[in-house]
Amino acid sequence: MPSAKVLFVCLGNICRSPLAEAAFREAAAHAGLDVEADSAGTANYHVGEPPDPRSVAEARVHGIDITSYRGRQLTSADFHEFDFILGMDRSNMANIARVDPGDGKAKVAMLLDLVPGQEGREVADPWYGEDDGFRATWHEVDAGARALVAALLDEHG
Ligand code: 4NP
């Protein structure tokens, strides 16, 4: 049984949350932790689409191929399926709350709240920015992913 099932959520599921999923899979594998991970968007704009080419390129810099990822929209069933649902910014958190059925098992939080000293910080949306925004996005989601792996390792000894 995996130690945790984690869903990363942003708006479009093509920029930030696929990178968060990739960073978490990598950090968990490195730590020898058996996890399941997925990502979703609160919007349906990019359902069925691969990640943004700028996210694909940034993941590749870190040796990770995310070209097989496909966009999907967050559903209320996800709150029963996943142990953690982690949004990137406050707008995501508000959208996530609208889908929350209220009786799920998922712990819902903003990703950087898991990082000591970065509580309350948002992972900024890089969609409208320059390509180097994706490098910053990687560093932010990677910090969140590593903090979650550390917390899971603590929990599972
Ligand atoms: P993401 O970025 O939420 O990090 O995937 C965005 C992707 C697409 C759009 C907005 C944000 N969009 O408006 O299509």
CSV table of C-alpha atoms and ligand atoms in Angstrom, one decimal:
chain,number,residue,atom,x,y,z
A,1,MET,CA,0.0,0.0,0.0
A,2,PRO,CA,1.4,3.4,-0.8
A,3,SER,CA,2.2,5.6,2.2
A,4,ALA,CA,0.2,8.5,0.7
A,5,LYS,CA,-1.9,9.4,-2.3
A,6,VAL,CA,-1.3,13.1,-3.2
A,7,LEU,CA,-3.2,15.3,-5.7
A,8,PHE,CA,-1.6,18.6,-6.8
A,9,VAL,CA,-4.0,21.2,-8.0
A,10,CYS,CA,-3.7,24.5,-9.9
A,11,LEU,CA,-6.0,26.3,-12.3
A,12,GLY,CA,-5.2,24.8,-15.7
A,13,ASN,CA,-3.3,21.6,-14.8
A,14,ILE,CA,-0.7,22.3,-17.5
A,15,CYS,CA,1.9,24.6,-15.8
A,16,ARG,CA,2.3,24.3,-12.0
A,17,SER,CA,0.6,21.1,-10.8
A,18,PRO,CA,2.3,18.8,-13.3
A,19,LEU,CA,5.7,20.2,-12.2
A,20,ALA,CA,4.6,19.6,-8.5
A,21,GLU,CA,3.6,16.1,-9.4
A,22,ALA,CA,6.9,15.4,-11.1
A,23,ALA,CA,8.9,16.9,-8.3
A,24,PHE,CA,7.0,14.9,-5.7
A,25,ARG,CA,7.4,11.6,-7.6
A,26,GLU,CA,11.1,12.3,-7.9
A,27,ALA,CA,11.6,13.2,-4.3
A,28,ALA,CA,9.6,10.2,-3.1
A,29,ALA,CA,11.5,7.8,-5.3
A,30,HIS,CA,14.8,9.3,-4.1
A,31,ALA,CA,13.7,8.7,-0.5
A,32,GLY,CA,12.5,5.2,-1.2
A,33,LEU,CA,8.9,6.2,-0.4
A,34,ASP,CA,6.0,4.4,-2.1
A,35,VAL,CA,3.5,7.0,-3.1
A,36,GLU,CA,0.8,7.7,-5.6
A,37,ALA,CA,0.6,11.1,-7.2
A,38,ASP,CA,-1.6,12.9,-9.7
A,39,SER,CA,-2.5,16.5,-10.6
A,40,ALA,CA,-5.6,18.3,-11.7
A,41,GLY,CA,-6.9,21.7,-12.5
A,42,THR,CA,-9.9,23.5,-11.0
A,43,ALA,CA,-10.8,24.7,-14.6
A,44,ASN,CA,-11.6,22.5,-17.5
A,45,TYR,CA,-9.7,24.6,-20.1
A,46,HIS,CA,-7.0,22.0,-20.8
A,47,VAL,CA,-8.7,18.7,-20.1
A,48,GLY,CA,-6.9,15.9,-22.1
A,49,GLU,CA,-4.0,18.2,-23.1
A,50,PRO,CA,-0.3,17.6,-22.3
A,51,PRO,CA,1.5,20.0,-20.0
A,52,ASP,CA,2.6,23.5,-21.3
A,53,PRO,CA,5.8,23.1,-23.4
A,54,ARG,CA,7.6,25.4,-20.9
A,55,SER,CA,6.8,23.0,-18.1
A,56,VAL,CA,7.8,20.0,-20.2
A,57,ALA,CA,11.2,21.8,-20.9
A,58,GLU,CA,11.7,22.7,-17.2
A,59,ALA,CA,11.0,19.1,-16.1
A,60,ARG,CA,13.4,17.8,-18.7
A,61,VAL,CA,16.1,20.1,-17.2
A,62,HIS,CA,15.7,17.9,-14.0
A,63,GLY,CA,15.7,14.7,-16.0
A,64,ILE,CA,12.0,14.1,-15.8
A,65,ASP,CA,9.7,13.4,-18.8
A,66,ILE,CA,6.2,14.7,-18.2
A,67,THR,CA,5.0,14.4,-21.8
A,68,SER,CA,2.6,11.6,-20.9
A,69,TYR,CA,0.7,13.7,-18.3
A,70,ARG,CA,-2.7,14.8,-19.4
A,71,GLY,CA,-4.9,17.6,-18.0
A,72,ARG,CA,-8.0,16.7,-16.0
A,73,GLN,CA,-10.4,18.6,-13.8
A,74,LEU,CA,-10.7,18.3,-10.0
A,75,THR,CA,-13.8,16.4,-9.0
A,76,SER,CA,-15.6,15.9,-5.6
A,77,ALA,CA,-14.6,12.2,-5.8
A,78,ASP,CA,-11.0,13.2,-5.5
A,79,PHE,CA,-11.6,14.2,-1.8
A,80,HIS,CA,-12.5,10.6,-1.0
A,81,GLU,CA,-9.6,9.1,-3.2
A,82,PHE,CA,-6.6,11.2,-2.0
A,83,ASP,CA,-5.0,11.7,1.4
A,84,PHE,CA,-3.7,15.2,0.4
A,85,ILE,CA,-5.1,17.8,-2.0
A,86,LEU,CA,-2.5,20.6,-2.4
A,87,GLY,CA,-3.3,23.9,-4.1
A,88,MET,CA,-0.8,26.3,-5.4
A,89,ASP,CA,-2.3,29.7,-4.6
A,90,ARG,CA,-5.2,31.3,-2.8
A,91,SER,CA,-7.4,31.4,-5.8
A,92,ASN,CA,-6.9,27.6,-6.2
A,93,MET,CA,-7.8,27.1,-2.6
A,94,ALA,CA,-11.1,29.0,-3.0
A,95,ASN,CA,-11.9,27.0,-6.1
A,96,ILE,CA,-10.9,23.7,-4.4
A,97,ALA,CA,-13.3,24.6,-1.5
A,98,ARG,CA,-16.2,25.0,-3.9
A,99,VAL,CA,-15.7,21.3,-5.1
A,100,ASP,CA,-15.1,19.9,-1.6
A,101,PRO,CA,-18.0,17.6,-0.7
A,102,GLY,CA,-17.1,18.0,3.0
A,103,ASP,CA,-17.1,14.3,4.0
A,104,GLY,CA,-13.9,13.3,2.2
A,105,LYS,CA,-10.7,12.1,3.8
A,106,ALA,CA,-8.3,14.5,2.1
A,107,LYS,CA,-6.2,17.0,4.0
A,108,VAL,CA,-6.4,20.2,2.0
A,109,ALA,CA,-3.6,22.7,2.1
A,110,MET,CA,-1.7,25.3,0.1
A,111,LEU,CA,1.6,23.6,-1.0
A,112,LEU,CA,4.1,26.1,0.5
A,113,ASP,CA,2.3,25.9,3.9
A,114,LEU,CA,4.2,22.6,4.2
A,115,VAL,CA,7.6,24.4,3.9
A,116,PRO,CA,8.9,25.8,7.2
A,117,GLY,CA,9.3,29.5,6.8
A,118,GLN,CA,7.2,29.7,3.6
A,119,GLU,CA,3.8,29.4,5.2
A,120,GLY,CA,1.2,31.5,3.4
A,121,ARG,CA,3.4,32.0,0.3
A,122,GLU,CA,1.8,31.2,-3.1
A,123,VAL,CA,3.3,29.4,-6.1
A,124,ALA,CA,2.8,32.2,-8.6
A,125,ASP,CA,1.1,31.4,-11.9
A,126,PRO,CA,3.8,31.4,-14.6
A,127,TRP,CA,1.4,31.1,-17.5
A,128,TYR,CA,1.5,34.8,-18.6
A,129,GLY,CA,5.2,35.3,-17.7
A,130,GLU,CA,8.5,34.7,-19.3
A,131,ASP,CA,10.1,31.3,-19.7
A,132,ASP,CA,12.4,31.9,-16.7
A,133,GLY,CA,9.3,32.0,-14.5
A,134,PHE,CA,9.1,28.2,-14.9
A,135,ARG,CA,12.5,27.9,-13.2
A,136,ALA,CA,11.2,29.7,-10.2
A,137,THR,CA,8.0,27.6,-10.3
A,138,TRP,CA,10.2,24.4,-10.2
A,139,HIS,CA,12.1,25.6,-7.2
A,140,GLU,CA,8.9,26.4,-5.4
A,141,VAL,CA,7.1,23.2,-6.1
A,142,ASP,CA,10.2,21.2,-5.5
A,143,ALA,CA,10.5,22.8,-2.0
A,144,GLY,CA,6.9,21.8,-1.3
A,145,ALA,CA,7.4,18.3,-2.6
A,146,ARG,CA,10.5,17.7,-0.5
A,147,ALA,CA,8.8,19.1,2.6
A,148,LEU,CA,5.9,16.7,2.0
A,149,VAL,CA,8.3,13.7,1.6
A,150,ALA,CA,10.1,14.7,4.8
A,151,ALA,CA,6.8,14.8,6.6
A,152,LEU,CA,5.7,11.5,5.3
A,153,LEU,CA,9.0,9.9,6.2
A,154,ASP,CA,8.5,11.3,9.8
A,155,GLU,CA,5.0,9.8,9.9
A,156,HIS,CA,6.0,6.4,8.6
A,157,GLY,CA,9.3,6.1,10.4
B,1,4NP,P1,-1.6,26.5,-14.3
B,1,4NP,O1,-1.4,27.7,-15.3
B,1,4NP,O2,-2.8,26.8,-13.4
B,1,4NP,O3,-0.3,26.5,-13.5
B,1,4NP,O4,-1.7,25.3,-15.1
B,1,4NP,C1,-2.4,28.2,-16.1
B,1,4NP,C2,-2.6,27.5,-17.3
B,1,4NP,C3,-3.6,27.9,-18.2
B,1,4NP,C4,-4.4,29.0,-17.8
B,1,4NP,C5,-4.2,29.7,-16.6
B,1,4NP,C6,-3.2,29.2,-15.8
B,1,4NP,N1,-5.4,29.4,-18.7
B,1,4NP,O5,-6.0,30.5,-18.5
B,1,4NP,O6,-5.7,28.7,-19.7
